[in-house]
């Protein structure tokens, strides 16, 4: 991505992996959209941290699963910082640990709505604006999948795992479809990372419980994942198309 295009939207950047990626991107010279859904204080906190380090950032509330919210977010970012050159589809949700048959149909819909449809809507909006045949300058999209796409997360959240599997397939297809438009689409699969997400699954100490199963013998830090995401976004990865990087400590 050229200097002129160093504008990045990171969905779900108020906390966890998204926040770490936003802070790192700003240090690398990107103007950053810190997207969030509800947690305004946390998102504004990330923006303040970026600003105090001399970087440029804006916090925008948008439900990734809402087409109008997403279009408005892209418009606002383009107005503030110029054309969006990169999108990180990071926003994701999971439910409480459960067997598959114990999960409600409402929850199936809620998980797939954010994790799959949300990522699809954001990618669609990015492709429309970045495509050279539409007058765009190309760009880069990174989808944040999960180790769960491989493991299936039995007895925990098969619905969540399957939503990440959908991102793996979307990456494979979209990457090949839009490469001729100058858009690179790639994917990162984090393993067990220290964030607040595990509390949402009902087990805040989940990463520590699983450390002994990780060949590297430690849980992952959000920065471990952010580095891989930003490498794929960057011009250092110019020939990576439809690639996936597992950031799992060897699991
Ligand atoms: P997290 O700490 O729970 O943060 C989730 C973020 O997503 C928050 O910023 C939240 O915003 C936002 N969000 C949720 N629903 C949204 C929506 N509909 N629209 C816009 N934003 C929304 O999560 P994390 O652990 O950093 O995970 C980030 C990504 O990595 C997710 O896709 C997750 O599946 C994936 N991942 C995580 C792990 C792990 O071990 N942590 C492992 C593998 C993959 P609010 O603050 O406003 O709610």
Short mmCIF file of C-alpha atoms and ligand atoms in Angstrom, two decimals:
data_model
loop_
_atom_site.label_atom_id
_atom_site.label_comp_id
_atom_site.label_asym_id
_atom_site.label_seq_id
_atom_site.Cartn_x
_atom_site.Cartn_y
_atom_site.Cartn_z
CA UNK A 1 0.00 0.00 0.00
CA UNK A 2 1.45 3.39 -1.00
CA UNK A 3 1.88 6.23 1.49
CA UNK A 4 -1.20 8.02 0.12
CA UNK A 5 -3.34 5.02 1.03
CA UNK A 6 -2.28 4.57 4.63
CA UNK A 7 -5.81 4.76 5.96
CA UNK A 8 -7.01 1.68 7.78
CA UNK A 9 -10.35 0.58 9.24
CA UNK A 10 -10.05 -1.97 12.05
CA UNK A 11 -13.39 -3.40 13.14
CA UNK A 12 -13.82 -4.21 16.83
CA UNK A 13 -10.83 -2.09 17.80
CA UNK A 14 -12.06 -0.86 21.19
CA UNK A 15 -10.50 -3.87 22.96
CA UNK A 16 -8.27 -6.91 22.65
CA UNK A 17 -6.60 -7.80 19.36
CA UNK A 18 -8.30 -4.95 17.47
CA UNK A 19 -7.09 -2.32 19.95
CA UNK A 20 -3.53 -3.69 19.83
CA UNK A 21 -3.65 -3.61 16.02
CA UNK A 22 -4.95 -0.03 16.03
CA UNK A 23 -2.17 1.18 18.35
CA UNK A 24 0.52 -0.61 16.32
CA UNK A 25 -0.90 0.63 12.99
CA UNK A 26 -0.81 4.21 14.25
CA UNK A 27 2.83 3.78 15.27
CA UNK A 28 3.50 2.54 11.73
CA UNK A 29 2.02 5.74 10.28
CA UNK A 30 -1.53 4.70 9.43
CA UNK A 31 -4.50 6.97 10.03
CA UNK A 32 -6.76 4.60 11.97
CA UNK A 33 -10.51 4.11 12.26
CA UNK A 34 -11.16 2.49 15.64
CA UNK A 35 -14.51 0.83 15.02
CA UNK A 36 -16.62 -0.47 17.90
CA UNK A 37 -20.20 -1.45 18.59
CA UNK A 38 -21.09 -0.26 22.13
CA UNK A 39 -18.00 0.39 24.21
CA UNK A 40 -17.47 4.05 23.39
CA UNK A 41 -15.24 4.82 26.37
CA UNK A 42 -12.83 2.04 25.46
CA UNK A 43 -12.72 3.11 21.79
CA UNK A 44 -12.14 6.76 22.72
CA UNK A 45 -9.38 5.57 25.08
CA UNK A 46 -7.60 3.90 22.15
CA UNK A 47 -7.97 7.07 20.07
CA UNK A 48 -6.56 9.18 22.92
CA UNK A 49 -3.57 6.87 23.30
CA UNK A 50 -2.90 7.17 19.57
CA UNK A 51 -3.27 10.95 19.63
CA UNK A 52 -0.94 11.30 22.61
CA UNK A 53 1.69 9.37 20.63
CA UNK A 54 1.30 11.85 17.75
CA UNK A 55 -0.84 9.54 15.58
CA UNK A 56 -4.16 10.07 13.81
CA UNK A 57 -7.29 8.13 14.73
CA UNK A 58 -11.05 8.38 14.93
CA UNK A 59 -13.51 6.22 16.87
CA UNK A 60 -16.65 5.25 14.95
CA UNK A 61 -19.58 3.26 16.33
CA UNK A 62 -20.94 0.95 13.65
CA UNK A 63 -22.51 -2.49 13.85
CA UNK A 64 -20.55 -4.42 11.23
CA UNK A 65 -23.66 -6.44 10.44
CA UNK A 66 -25.60 -3.30 9.47
CA UNK A 67 -25.06 -2.26 5.86
CA UNK A 68 -25.98 1.36 6.44
CA UNK A 69 -23.70 1.68 9.48
CA UNK A 70 -20.81 0.23 7.49
CA UNK A 71 -21.31 2.49 4.44
CA UNK A 72 -21.53 5.51 6.78
CA UNK A 73 -18.31 4.48 8.52
CA UNK A 74 -16.41 4.18 5.21
CA UNK A 75 -17.76 7.59 4.12
CA UNK A 76 -16.76 9.22 7.38
CA UNK A 77 -13.26 7.75 7.31
CA UNK A 78 -12.73 8.74 3.66
CA UNK A 79 -13.88 12.28 4.48
CA UNK A 80 -11.56 12.53 7.46
CA UNK A 81 -8.42 10.76 6.23
CA UNK A 82 -8.83 10.06 2.48
CA UNK A 83 -9.56 6.81 0.64
CA UNK A 84 -9.48 3.66 2.75
CA UNK A 85 -6.52 1.48 1.75
CA UNK A 86 -6.92 -1.31 4.28
CA UNK A 87 -9.64 -3.14 6.19
CA UNK A 88 -9.11 -5.54 9.09
CA UNK A 89 -12.21 -7.66 9.66
CA UNK A 90 -11.55 -8.25 13.35
CA UNK A 91 -14.91 -7.75 15.13
CA UNK A 92 -16.17 -11.04 16.50
CA UNK A 93 -18.40 -12.48 19.22
CA UNK A 94 -18.86 -15.82 20.94
CA UNK A 95 -21.38 -17.24 23.38
CA UNK A 96 -21.08 -19.17 26.62
CA UNK A 97 -19.37 -22.56 26.43
CA UNK A 98 -21.95 -25.22 25.59
CA UNK A 99 -22.52 -28.44 23.72
CA UNK A 100 -23.86 -27.86 20.22
CA UNK A 101 -27.34 -29.12 21.04
CA UNK A 102 -27.50 -26.74 24.00
CA UNK A 103 -27.11 -23.66 21.79
CA UNK A 104 -30.28 -21.73 20.91
CA UNK A 105 -31.20 -20.95 17.32
CA UNK A 106 -31.24 -17.26 18.26
CA UNK A 107 -27.61 -17.56 19.26
CA UNK A 108 -26.71 -19.36 16.00
CA UNK A 109 -28.15 -16.33 14.20
CA UNK A 110 -26.41 -13.79 16.45
CA UNK A 111 -22.96 -15.37 16.10
CA UNK A 112 -23.21 -15.82 12.33
CA UNK A 113 -24.68 -12.35 11.88
CA UNK A 114 -21.68 -10.56 13.38
CA UNK A 115 -18.84 -12.93 12.55
CA UNK A 116 -19.87 -13.89 9.01
CA UNK A 117 -22.38 -11.40 7.58
CA UNK A 118 -20.58 -8.52 9.33
CA UNK A 119 -17.24 -9.43 7.77
CA UNK A 120 -18.93 -9.97 4.40
CA UNK A 121 -20.60 -6.54 4.47
CA UNK A 122 -17.36 -4.76 5.42
CA UNK A 123 -15.37 -6.65 2.76
CA UNK A 124 -18.02 -5.88 0.15
CA UNK A 125 -17.90 -2.17 0.95
CA UNK A 126 -14.09 -2.19 0.84
CA UNK A 127 -13.96 -4.04 -2.48
CA UNK A 128 -16.43 -1.64 -4.06
CA UNK A 129 -14.33 1.35 -3.11
CA UNK A 130 -10.85 -0.13 -3.65
CA UNK A 131 -11.43 -1.85 -7.02
CA UNK A 132 -9.39 -0.35 -9.84
CA UNK A 133 -12.24 -0.90 -12.27
CA UNK A 134 -14.33 1.44 -10.07
CA UNK A 135 -11.58 4.06 -10.08
CA UNK A 136 -10.12 2.90 -6.76
CA UNK A 137 -6.44 2.48 -5.91
CA UNK A 138 -6.51 -1.16 -4.78
CA UNK A 139 -5.89 -2.10 -1.15
CA UNK A 140 -5.61 -4.84 1.38
CA UNK A 141 -8.13 -6.80 3.49
CA UNK A 142 -7.19 -9.05 6.40
CA UNK A 143 -9.79 -11.35 7.93
CA UNK A 144 -9.34 -12.47 11.53
CA UNK A 145 -10.36 -16.11 11.71
CA UNK A 146 -9.39 -18.49 14.52
CA UNK A 147 -7.64 -21.70 15.41
CA UNK A 148 -11.23 -22.77 16.15
CA UNK A 149 -11.87 -22.95 12.39
CA UNK A 150 -9.52 -25.95 12.42
CA UNK A 151 -10.37 -27.45 15.83
CA UNK A 152 -14.14 -26.91 15.60
CA UNK A 153 -14.21 -25.99 19.33
CA UNK A 154 -16.23 -29.06 20.48
CA UNK A 155 -18.10 -28.68 23.82
CA UNK A 156 -17.31 -24.96 23.75
CA UNK A 157 -18.67 -23.10 20.72
CA UNK A 158 -19.05 -25.04 17.49
CA UNK A 159 -21.21 -22.17 16.16
CA UNK A 160 -18.35 -19.70 16.63
CA UNK A 161 -15.83 -22.13 15.10
CA UNK A 162 -18.04 -22.62 12.04
CA UNK A 163 -18.39 -18.86 11.63
CA UNK A 164 -14.60 -18.67 11.43
CA UNK A 165 -14.56 -21.53 8.92
CA UNK A 166 -16.79 -19.36 6.74
CA UNK A 167 -14.14 -16.61 6.84
CA UNK A 168 -11.50 -19.11 5.70
CA UNK A 169 -13.59 -19.97 2.63
CA UNK A 170 -14.51 -16.35 1.96
CA UNK A 171 -10.82 -15.42 2.03
CA UNK A 172 -9.92 -18.17 -0.45
CA UNK A 173 -12.58 -17.13 -2.94
CA UNK A 174 -12.53 -13.36 -2.58
CA UNK A 175 -8.73 -13.22 -2.70
CA UNK A 176 -8.70 -14.82 -6.14
CA UNK A 177 -11.66 -12.81 -7.35
CA UNK A 178 -10.31 -9.36 -6.49
CA UNK A 179 -6.54 -9.78 -6.94
CA UNK A 180 -6.85 -8.46 -10.51
CA UNK A 181 -8.48 -5.33 -9.00
CA UNK A 182 -5.31 -4.65 -6.98
CA UNK A 183 -6.86 -5.88 -3.73
CA UNK A 184 -5.05 -8.48 -1.62
CA UNK A 185 -7.21 -10.53 0.76
CA UNK A 186 -5.52 -12.62 3.44
CA UNK A 187 -6.24 -14.16 6.81
CA UNK A 188 -4.82 -14.61 10.31
CA UNK A 189 -5.79 -17.44 12.68
CA UNK A 190 -5.06 -16.53 16.30
CA UNK A 191 -4.81 -19.29 18.89
CA UNK A 192 -5.38 -18.73 22.62
CA UNK A 193 -4.89 -15.00 23.13
CA UNK A 194 -5.21 -13.04 26.38
CA UNK A 195 -8.27 -10.82 25.80
CA UNK A 196 -11.63 -10.25 27.46
CA UNK A 197 -13.34 -12.51 24.92
CA UNK A 198 -12.85 -15.62 27.06
CA UNK A 199 -14.90 -14.04 29.86
CA UNK A 200 -17.75 -13.74 27.33
CA UNK A 201 -17.40 -17.50 26.84
CA UNK A 202 -17.84 -17.93 30.61
CA UNK A 203 -14.19 -18.78 31.43
CA UNK A 204 -11.96 -15.73 31.98
CA UNK A 205 -8.98 -17.98 32.85
CA UNK A 206 -9.29 -20.17 29.72
CA UNK A 207 -5.93 -19.24 28.19
CA UNK A 208 -4.01 -20.08 31.40
CA UNK A 209 -5.85 -23.41 31.67
CA UNK A 210 -4.71 -24.31 28.15
CA UNK A 211 -1.07 -23.17 28.39
CA UNK A 212 0.21 -26.73 28.91
CA UNK A 213 -1.33 -27.72 25.52
CA UNK A 214 0.55 -24.96 23.67
CA UNK A 215 3.94 -26.08 22.28
CA UNK A 216 5.41 -22.62 22.97
CA UNK A 217 4.20 -22.96 26.60
CA UNK A 218 2.57 -19.53 26.82
CA UNK A 219 -0.67 -17.84 25.88
CA UNK A 220 -0.63 -15.34 23.02
CA UNK A 221 -0.56 -11.58 23.46
CA UNK A 222 -2.72 -9.30 21.29
CA UNK A 223 0.52 -7.80 19.91
CA UNK A 224 1.60 -11.25 18.65
CA UNK A 225 -1.49 -11.23 16.41
CA UNK A 226 -1.32 -7.53 15.53
CA UNK A 227 2.18 -7.98 14.04
CA UNK A 228 0.95 -10.71 11.69
CA UNK A 229 -2.12 -8.70 10.67
CA UNK A 230 -0.09 -5.60 9.89
CA UNK A 231 2.54 -7.57 7.98
CA UNK A 232 -0.20 -8.95 5.71
CA UNK A 233 -1.68 -5.47 5.27
CA UNK A 234 1.67 -3.92 4.43
CA UNK A 235 3.72 -3.64 1.27
CA UNK A 236 6.07 -6.23 2.77
CA UNK A 237 3.42 -8.80 1.82
CA UNK A 238 2.89 -7.66 -1.78
CA UNK A 239 2.79 -11.22 -3.14
CA UNK A 240 0.61 -12.73 -0.38
CA UNK A 241 -2.86 -13.39 -1.82
CA UNK A 242 -5.32 -15.76 -0.16
CA UNK A 243 -2.65 -16.60 2.43
CA UNK A 244 -3.33 -17.60 6.02
CA UNK A 245 -1.00 -17.22 8.99
CA UNK A 246 -1.60 -19.29 12.12
CA UNK A 247 -0.52 -17.33 15.20
CA UNK A 248 -1.04 -20.08 17.75
CA UNK A 249 2.26 -20.85 19.46
CA UNK A 250 2.28 -24.15 17.60
CA UNK A 251 -1.19 -25.53 18.44
P1 LIG B 1 -12.80 -8.90 22.29
O1 LIG B 1 -11.71 -8.49 23.21
O2 LIG B 1 -14.00 -9.61 22.83
O3 LIG B 1 -13.28 -7.61 21.46
C1 LIG B 1 -14.29 -7.75 20.51
C2 LIG B 1 -14.40 -6.47 19.73
O4 LIG B 1 -15.40 -6.63 18.71
C3 LIG B 1 -14.84 -5.29 20.57
O5 LIG B 1 -14.14 -4.15 20.11
C4 LIG B 1 -16.33 -5.15 20.23
O6 LIG B 1 -16.83 -3.82 20.37
C5 LIG B 1 -16.32 -5.55 18.78
N1 LIG B 1 -17.61 -5.97 18.24
C6 LIG B 1 -18.37 -7.02 18.62
N2 LIG B 1 -19.48 -7.09 17.86
C7 LIG B 1 -19.41 -6.05 16.98
C8 LIG B 1 -20.26 -5.58 15.95
N3 LIG B 1 -21.42 -6.20 15.67
N4 LIG B 1 -19.88 -4.49 15.26
C9 LIG B 1 -18.72 -3.85 15.54
N5 LIG B 1 -17.86 -4.26 16.50
C10 LIG B 1 -18.21 -5.34 17.22
O7 LIG B 1 -12.23 -9.85 21.13
P2 LIG B 1 -10.73 -10.36 20.80
O8 LIG B 1 -10.44 -11.51 21.67
O9 LIG B 1 -9.80 -9.21 20.71
O10 LIG B 1 -10.99 -10.97 19.34
C11 LIG B 1 -10.81 -10.22 18.15
C12 LIG B 1 -10.99 -11.17 16.99
O11 LIG B 1 -10.04 -12.24 17.11
C13 LIG B 1 -12.36 -11.83 16.94
O12 LIG B 1 -12.79 -11.97 15.61
C14 LIG B 1 -12.11 -13.20 17.55
O13 LIG B 1 -13.04 -14.14 17.09
C15 LIG B 1 -10.71 -13.47 17.05
N6 LIG B 1 -10.00 -14.47 17.87
C16 LIG B 1 -9.73 -14.24 19.18
C17 LIG B 1 -9.05 -15.21 19.92
C18 LIG B 1 -8.71 -15.04 21.36
O14 LIG B 1 -8.17 -15.99 21.97
N7 LIG B 1 -8.99 -13.91 21.99
C19 LIG B 1 -8.65 -16.39 19.30
C20 LIG B 1 -8.94 -16.58 17.95
C21 LIG B 1 -9.61 -15.61 17.24
P3 LIG B 1 -17.44 -3.29 21.79
O15 LIG B 1 -16.24 -3.08 22.69
O16 LIG B 1 -18.11 -2.01 21.45
O17 LIG B 1 -18.35 -4.35 22.29
#
